[in-house]
DNA sequence: CATGAATGAGACTTCATTCAT
DNA sequence: GATGAATGAAGTCTCATTCAT
């Protein structure tokens, strides 16, 4: 999943023949790279094709138009990220532990999926229908929100979490994670592990019924 | 402060003569409208000029180039928003009250400054230097973060707030508010007042030393 | 090498496909024509493309920008002209004969390469770097000057030419030829052959050690 | 007649009221400066007005259009130069001396009228009628040519000059001078006085009946 | 007389998309 | 399947020129 910095991802062969799926992946990969590195506006088809090491025409062979490329890229990236977060996350563990672990995982994404995250955000916010309406608003987060709400409700049912509006909490929770990642992007010197723990503390104190049980004991608070 | 949806704001007069400041404002206004309604990518100078009811050339009479238009628009909008949030916010009140009031004010922005918020976000995230690097990252939020940290520290000193990483909290807090506004944009049916209170509850429980004192008693929780 | 005056050189076919070199030549050709006929200032890319019978965009497919078009045109034309002058010029002949022959050849260019000469001059004098400085001053003539100086020195060594400043003479000589061509451009009725011979007489009398030997006996002087 | 490097030629007064002629001169002066320093293409009306320290509109008050500005500038400059060359040139002196003196005077122009020369050339070569035809070809030199031919004929009648085509000589002579000035522009290190003498030698040897009498004895030839 | 705001045409350039090869 | 030549629309920006003040 890592990407070499070079223009041509694949070996220098000409007229390389690939299966449909490999090609699509290759193009999506290039789209992510270009969007992440140069911005949505600079992600022209020409640029993407060059990055993928293929011709411009071929892109249109596999995608209806540029919007299609972006949409597919978005979808694929969302799946990738979701899987990365969900991987080896024991959802049957106590809810507070699940939450803390999930925040840590999300923080870890910064190093493993930085480009994907960046591209995902940019495409989400910029992709529009021809008439100017956003093609994807936060509706796209719906699945995520529902999964988180389910988790929160389990916690509430089990008695480990307080009573609160699960939808508002899901949005806040997701926002807190997104901001953490964005903040790290802008301030790469930040100690992400500590940030993640501090964030977990804040959120869990806000959610948990017995906050004292969930506070992270390992990392001493800065003020003391 | 509201804008009519029509293309030509003013009457059909030819060669209307305006002072420098009025024109600049008019153009900035049009830029906000176009960006908010049609997206950053669609906000061409042509489009903005048409929206303002003036000729393309005039835009360049008042702004160095398109980037300048966007930058000025960004700055002006940031000021507008900041003022709107700060207006009649009694910063000397007890910290927890200040926080709850600020969240309510922010929520209120949705109805009064929806376009400004939208445009502000889009421009922030898309404006780049000619070489592709983001022209403004979260660094722009620095002032806001510091103001909020100061508030939090006062609360901690006064004993009304728990001990927590103020920087992480500022980022989370700001993110929670941004997400609230974004969520409302995508789901306009949401009862924002209730959302704001639920959010205040969540955040204050996470922050306050005596959460029971800050929970909003008026609004029954949705989950019963 | 001649060009029809019509706009569209080729038949009305759509999407005519050409090799890279043919296209470049075609565009350069069109650039020469437009510059020569309508002046450097009027030689917009639009105008050039229309003259070549292709789309504007295609020009940028083969040239980096307008400056590049002009630069390439300049280079190509310089080569063309140089070759035309040098062709079947016996450089081993006695120096005075070489000079007279070269002047005649140059005069002949008026009928064969009139446009090229004109375009060459205009581009040389008008092409500037983005910051306004001339991109090519007389430095470009350096090669020519040196070749001529070498010729003059040979004549001096062999005893057929007088002693004189070879650099000044080279500049004067080249200037005399350029003026001849420019004069003919403005006064097309001039008898160029006679002009060339008269010029050769003047120059050779100024250069030669034994002028009487070089005066052209065939053409009677106008005054007598 | 010299120009300060500053933008505003005149004192910083606003709404300065000037007579028609002063204004015209002021604008022409600015046009010369801009054309000479930044090139014909960069000499926009805006640029010229700014240089003159007046408003754009005023230029059109005194000149019909941009072409008119250039044409007037051209005419005025031509007169200036002609006068500068003719000044204290004793036309009754022996012809060969007149010629040598004229060449020296011309060389001197480089230091006194460099801008004027440069602007003159650029305007001459670029100014066109709306349909693309040169507005001024060498026809403009006609007066000069005739004056020089008259001089040459006098020399021939008096027996000091050989027989040659006076028109061809006039063109060559003028070209030699123009090239000298252009060469100096490109190679400012050149010793112009020596160049002028070397040129005079070359031309006079070509023209004079008794060349030995006219060669400049003061300056030793470079090659010894 | 003088200013500079305002316009509109046109310049250069990029880019999504098509299509001959 | 794959290429890249070719197009046309649109975008940014400049500039001569007009005109209200």
Short mmCIF file of C-alpha atoms in Angstrom, two decimals, chain D:
data_model
loop_
_atom_site.label_atom_id
_atom_site.label_comp_id
_atom_site.label_asym_id
_atom_site.label_seq_id
_atom_site.Cartn_x
_atom_site.Cartn_y
_atom_site.Cartn_z
CA UNK D 1 16.52 66.60 -22.14
CA UNK D 2 17.89 64.11 -19.67
CA UNK D 3 15.46 62.04 -17.64
CA UNK D 4 15.54 61.19 -14.00
CA UNK D 5 15.11 57.54 -13.20
CA UNK D 6 12.10 58.16 -11.01
CA UNK D 7 8.56 57.39 -12.04
CA UNK D 8 7.28 60.89 -11.61
CA UNK D 9 9.13 63.26 -13.82
CA UNK D 10 7.51 66.31 -12.34
CA UNK D 11 7.16 67.39 -8.77
CA UNK D 12 4.65 65.51 -6.70
CA UNK D 13 1.85 68.02 -7.10
CA UNK D 14 -1.60 66.77 -7.72
CA UNK D 15 -3.78 68.08 -10.48
CA UNK D 16 -1.01 70.03 -11.94
CA UNK D 17 -2.26 72.30 -14.66
CA UNK D 18 -0.12 72.41 -17.73
CA UNK D 19 -0.35 73.92 -21.16
CA UNK D 20 -1.17 71.66 -24.04
CA UNK D 21 2.34 71.59 -25.40
CA UNK D 22 3.99 70.84 -22.09
CA UNK D 23 1.59 67.94 -21.58
CA UNK D 24 2.26 66.50 -24.97
CA UNK D 25 5.98 66.75 -24.43
CA UNK D 26 5.64 65.17 -21.04
CA UNK D 27 3.75 62.23 -22.46
CA UNK D 28 6.09 61.82 -25.39
CA UNK D 29 9.03 61.88 -23.01
CA UNK D 30 7.42 59.15 -20.91
CA UNK D 31 6.69 57.09 -23.99
CA UNK D 32 10.33 57.25 -25.04
CA UNK D 33 11.47 56.18 -21.61
CA UNK D 34 9.12 53.26 -21.32
CA UNK D 35 9.73 51.97 -24.83
CA UNK D 36 13.48 52.24 -24.44
CA UNK D 37 13.60 50.62 -21.05
CA UNK D 38 10.91 47.98 -21.24
CA UNK D 39 10.30 47.43 -24.89
CA UNK D 40 7.58 48.35 -27.29
CA UNK D 41 5.30 45.55 -26.22
CA UNK D 42 5.39 46.61 -22.60
CA UNK D 43 4.64 50.21 -23.41
CA UNK D 44 0.96 50.23 -22.47
CA UNK D 45 -0.90 53.46 -22.04
CA UNK D 46 -1.20 52.70 -18.36
CA UNK D 47 2.53 52.30 -18.11
CA UNK D 48 3.22 55.50 -20.00
CA UNK D 49 0.74 57.52 -17.97
CA UNK D 50 2.20 56.26 -14.73
CA UNK D 51 5.65 57.13 -15.93
CA UNK D 52 4.51 60.62 -16.81
CA UNK D 53 2.88 60.93 -13.43
CA UNK D 54 -0.54 61.61 -14.87
CA UNK D 55 -3.76 59.71 -15.23
CA UNK D 56 -4.54 57.34 -18.03
CA UNK D 57 -7.47 59.40 -19.17
CA UNK D 58 -5.38 62.46 -19.76
CA UNK D 59 -3.37 60.71 -22.39
CA UNK D 60 -6.49 60.31 -24.45
CA UNK D 61 -7.25 63.93 -23.92
CA UNK D 62 -4.20 64.90 -25.89
CA UNK D 63 -3.84 62.02 -28.29
CA UNK D 64 -6.43 60.30 -30.40
CA UNK D 65 -5.35 56.82 -29.44
CA UNK D 66 -2.29 54.83 -28.58
CA UNK D 67 -1.13 54.76 -32.18
CA UNK D 68 -1.23 58.52 -32.18
CA UNK D 69 0.96 58.66 -29.09
CA UNK D 70 3.50 56.47 -30.76
CA UNK D 71 3.40 58.34 -34.02
CA UNK D 72 3.90 61.67 -32.32
CA UNK D 73 6.66 60.24 -30.22
CA UNK D 74 8.33 58.94 -33.32
CA UNK D 75 8.13 62.24 -35.12
CA UNK D 76 9.34 64.27 -32.18
CA UNK D 77 12.22 61.90 -31.58
CA UNK D 78 13.26 61.91 -35.20
CA UNK D 79 13.45 65.67 -35.13
CA UNK D 80 15.40 65.65 -31.89
CA UNK D 81 17.94 63.24 -33.27
CA UNK D 82 18.29 64.95 -36.58
CA UNK D 83 18.91 68.23 -34.86
CA UNK D 84 21.43 66.67 -32.54
CA UNK D 85 23.38 65.28 -35.48
CA UNK D 86 23.16 68.43 -37.53
CA UNK D 87 24.07 70.77 -34.72
CA UNK D 88 27.35 72.57 -35.30
CA UNK D 89 28.16 70.42 -38.27
CA UNK D 90 29.81 72.66 -40.80
CA UNK D 91 28.29 71.49 -44.04
CA UNK D 92 30.49 73.77 -46.07
CA UNK D 93 33.66 72.08 -44.96
CA UNK D 94 35.39 69.65 -47.30
CA UNK D 95 33.11 66.66 -47.85
CA UNK D 96 35.43 64.08 -46.37
CA UNK D 97 35.75 66.10 -43.25
CA UNK D 98 32.00 66.52 -43.02
CA UNK D 99 31.57 62.79 -43.24
CA UNK D 100 34.13 62.01 -40.61
CA UNK D 101 32.65 64.62 -38.32
CA UNK D 102 29.14 63.31 -38.88
CA UNK D 103 30.18 59.81 -37.93
CA UNK D 104 31.78 61.11 -34.78
CA UNK D 105 28.65 63.05 -33.93
CA UNK D 106 26.52 59.99 -34.48
CA UNK D 107 28.75 58.00 -32.17
CA UNK D 108 28.36 60.68 -29.58
CA UNK D 109 24.61 60.19 -29.69
CA UNK D 110 25.08 56.95 -27.85
CA UNK D 111 25.80 58.78 -24.68
CA UNK D 112 23.45 61.70 -25.14
CA UNK D 113 20.45 60.15 -26.85
CA UNK D 114 20.64 56.47 -26.17
CA UNK D 115 16.99 56.19 -25.16
CA UNK D 116 15.79 58.21 -28.07
CA UNK D 117 17.68 56.03 -30.50
CA UNK D 118 16.39 52.88 -28.96
CA UNK D 119 12.80 54.07 -28.85
CA UNK D 120 13.01 55.40 -32.36
CA UNK D 121 14.08 52.04 -33.69
CA UNK D 122 11.51 50.05 -31.79
CA UNK D 123 8.63 52.27 -32.74
CA UNK D 124 9.66 52.41 -36.36
CA UNK D 125 9.78 48.69 -36.58
CA UNK D 126 6.65 47.88 -34.66
CA UNK D 127 4.12 50.56 -35.38
CA UNK D 128 1.51 49.23 -37.77
CA UNK D 129 -1.79 50.26 -39.21
CA UNK D 130 -4.85 48.42 -37.87
CA UNK D 131 -4.73 46.05 -40.83
CA UNK D 132 -1.21 44.97 -40.07
CA UNK D 133 0.79 46.89 -42.63
CA UNK D 134 3.84 48.73 -41.34
CA UNK D 135 2.87 52.32 -40.72
CA UNK D 136 6.36 53.51 -41.47
CA UNK D 137 8.94 51.75 -43.55
CA UNK D 138 12.25 53.06 -44.64
CA UNK D 139 10.38 55.71 -46.55
CA UNK D 140 10.79 57.71 -43.39
CA UNK D 141 14.50 57.81 -44.05
CA UNK D 142 13.97 59.37 -47.43
CA UNK D 143 14.86 62.87 -46.29
CA UNK D 144 18.03 61.68 -44.68
CA UNK D 145 19.02 59.73 -47.73
CA UNK D 146 18.49 62.69 -49.99
CA UNK D 147 20.52 64.99 -47.80
CA UNK D 148 23.35 62.51 -47.79
CA UNK D 149 23.14 61.92 -51.51
CA UNK D 150 23.43 65.65 -52.01
CA UNK D 151 26.54 65.69 -49.91
CA UNK D 152 28.05 62.80 -51.80
CA UNK D 153 27.29 64.38 -55.13
CA UNK D 154 28.96 67.55 -54.07
CA UNK D 155 32.04 65.54 -53.20
CA UNK D 156 31.94 63.83 -56.55
CA UNK D 157 31.55 67.14 -58.34
CA UNK D 158 34.36 68.68 -56.39
CA UNK D 159 36.55 65.72 -57.20
CA UNK D 160 37.16 64.60 -53.64
CA UNK D 161 34.91 61.52 -53.92
CA UNK D 162 35.00 58.68 -56.35
CA UNK D 163 32.15 57.77 -58.58
CA UNK D 164 29.62 55.46 -56.97
CA UNK D 165 25.89 54.95 -56.64
CA UNK D 166 24.97 57.68 -54.19
CA UNK D 167 21.71 56.05 -53.16
CA UNK D 168 23.37 52.75 -52.36
CA UNK D 169 26.09 54.60 -50.52
CA UNK D 170 23.61 56.62 -48.52
CA UNK D 171 21.80 53.49 -47.42
CA UNK D 172 25.03 51.72 -46.60
CA UNK D 173 26.40 54.69 -44.79
CA UNK D 174 23.28 55.12 -42.71
CA UNK D 175 23.18 51.39 -42.03
CA UNK D 176 26.78 51.41 -40.90
CA UNK D 177 25.99 54.12 -38.39
CA UNK D 178 22.88 52.40 -37.13
CA UNK D 179 24.78 49.18 -36.69
CA UNK D 180 27.52 50.94 -34.82
CA UNK D 181 24.98 52.29 -32.36
CA UNK D 182 23.20 48.96 -32.04
CA UNK D 183 26.51 47.19 -31.51
CA UNK D 184 27.41 49.57 -28.77
CA UNK D 185 24.05 49.00 -27.12
CA UNK D 186 24.82 45.29 -26.99
CA UNK D 187 28.51 45.70 -26.13
CA UNK D 188 28.76 48.78 -23.95
CA UNK D 189 32.44 48.20 -23.32
CA UNK D 190 33.30 49.06 -26.87
CA UNK D 191 35.49 52.09 -27.30
CA UNK D 192 33.10 54.10 -29.38
CA UNK D 193 35.54 56.84 -30.40
CA UNK D 194 37.89 54.31 -31.85
CA UNK D 195 35.05 52.50 -33.51
CA UNK D 196 33.86 55.72 -35.07
CA UNK D 197 37.29 56.45 -36.46
CA UNK D 198 37.74 52.96 -37.78
CA UNK D 199 34.37 53.20 -39.44
CA UNK D 200 35.19 56.56 -40.93
CA UNK D 201 38.39 55.10 -42.33
CA UNK D 202 36.58 52.22 -43.91
CA UNK D 203 33.87 54.35 -45.43
CA UNK D 204 36.18 57.08 -46.62
CA UNK D 205 38.61 54.69 -48.19
CA UNK D 206 35.63 53.31 -50.04
CA UNK D 207 34.46 56.73 -51.12
CA UNK D 208 37.43 59.01 -51.47
CA UNK D 209 39.45 59.56 -54.57
CA UNK D 210 42.68 59.87 -52.63
CA UNK D 211 42.19 57.65 -49.65
CA UNK D 212 45.62 58.20 -48.29
CA UNK D 213 44.65 61.74 -47.54
CA UNK D 214 41.73 60.86 -45.39
CA UNK D 215 42.96 58.03 -43.25
CA UNK D 216 42.99 58.95 -39.64
CA UNK D 217 46.61 59.09 -38.57
CA UNK D 218 46.07 59.51 -34.86
CA UNK D 219 44.74 56.12 -33.94
CA UNK D 220 47.04 53.23 -34.69
CA UNK D 221 45.28 50.25 -36.24
CA UNK D 222 44.76 47.33 -33.88
CA UNK D 223 46.67 44.82 -36.00
CA UNK D 224 49.53 47.36 -36.03
#
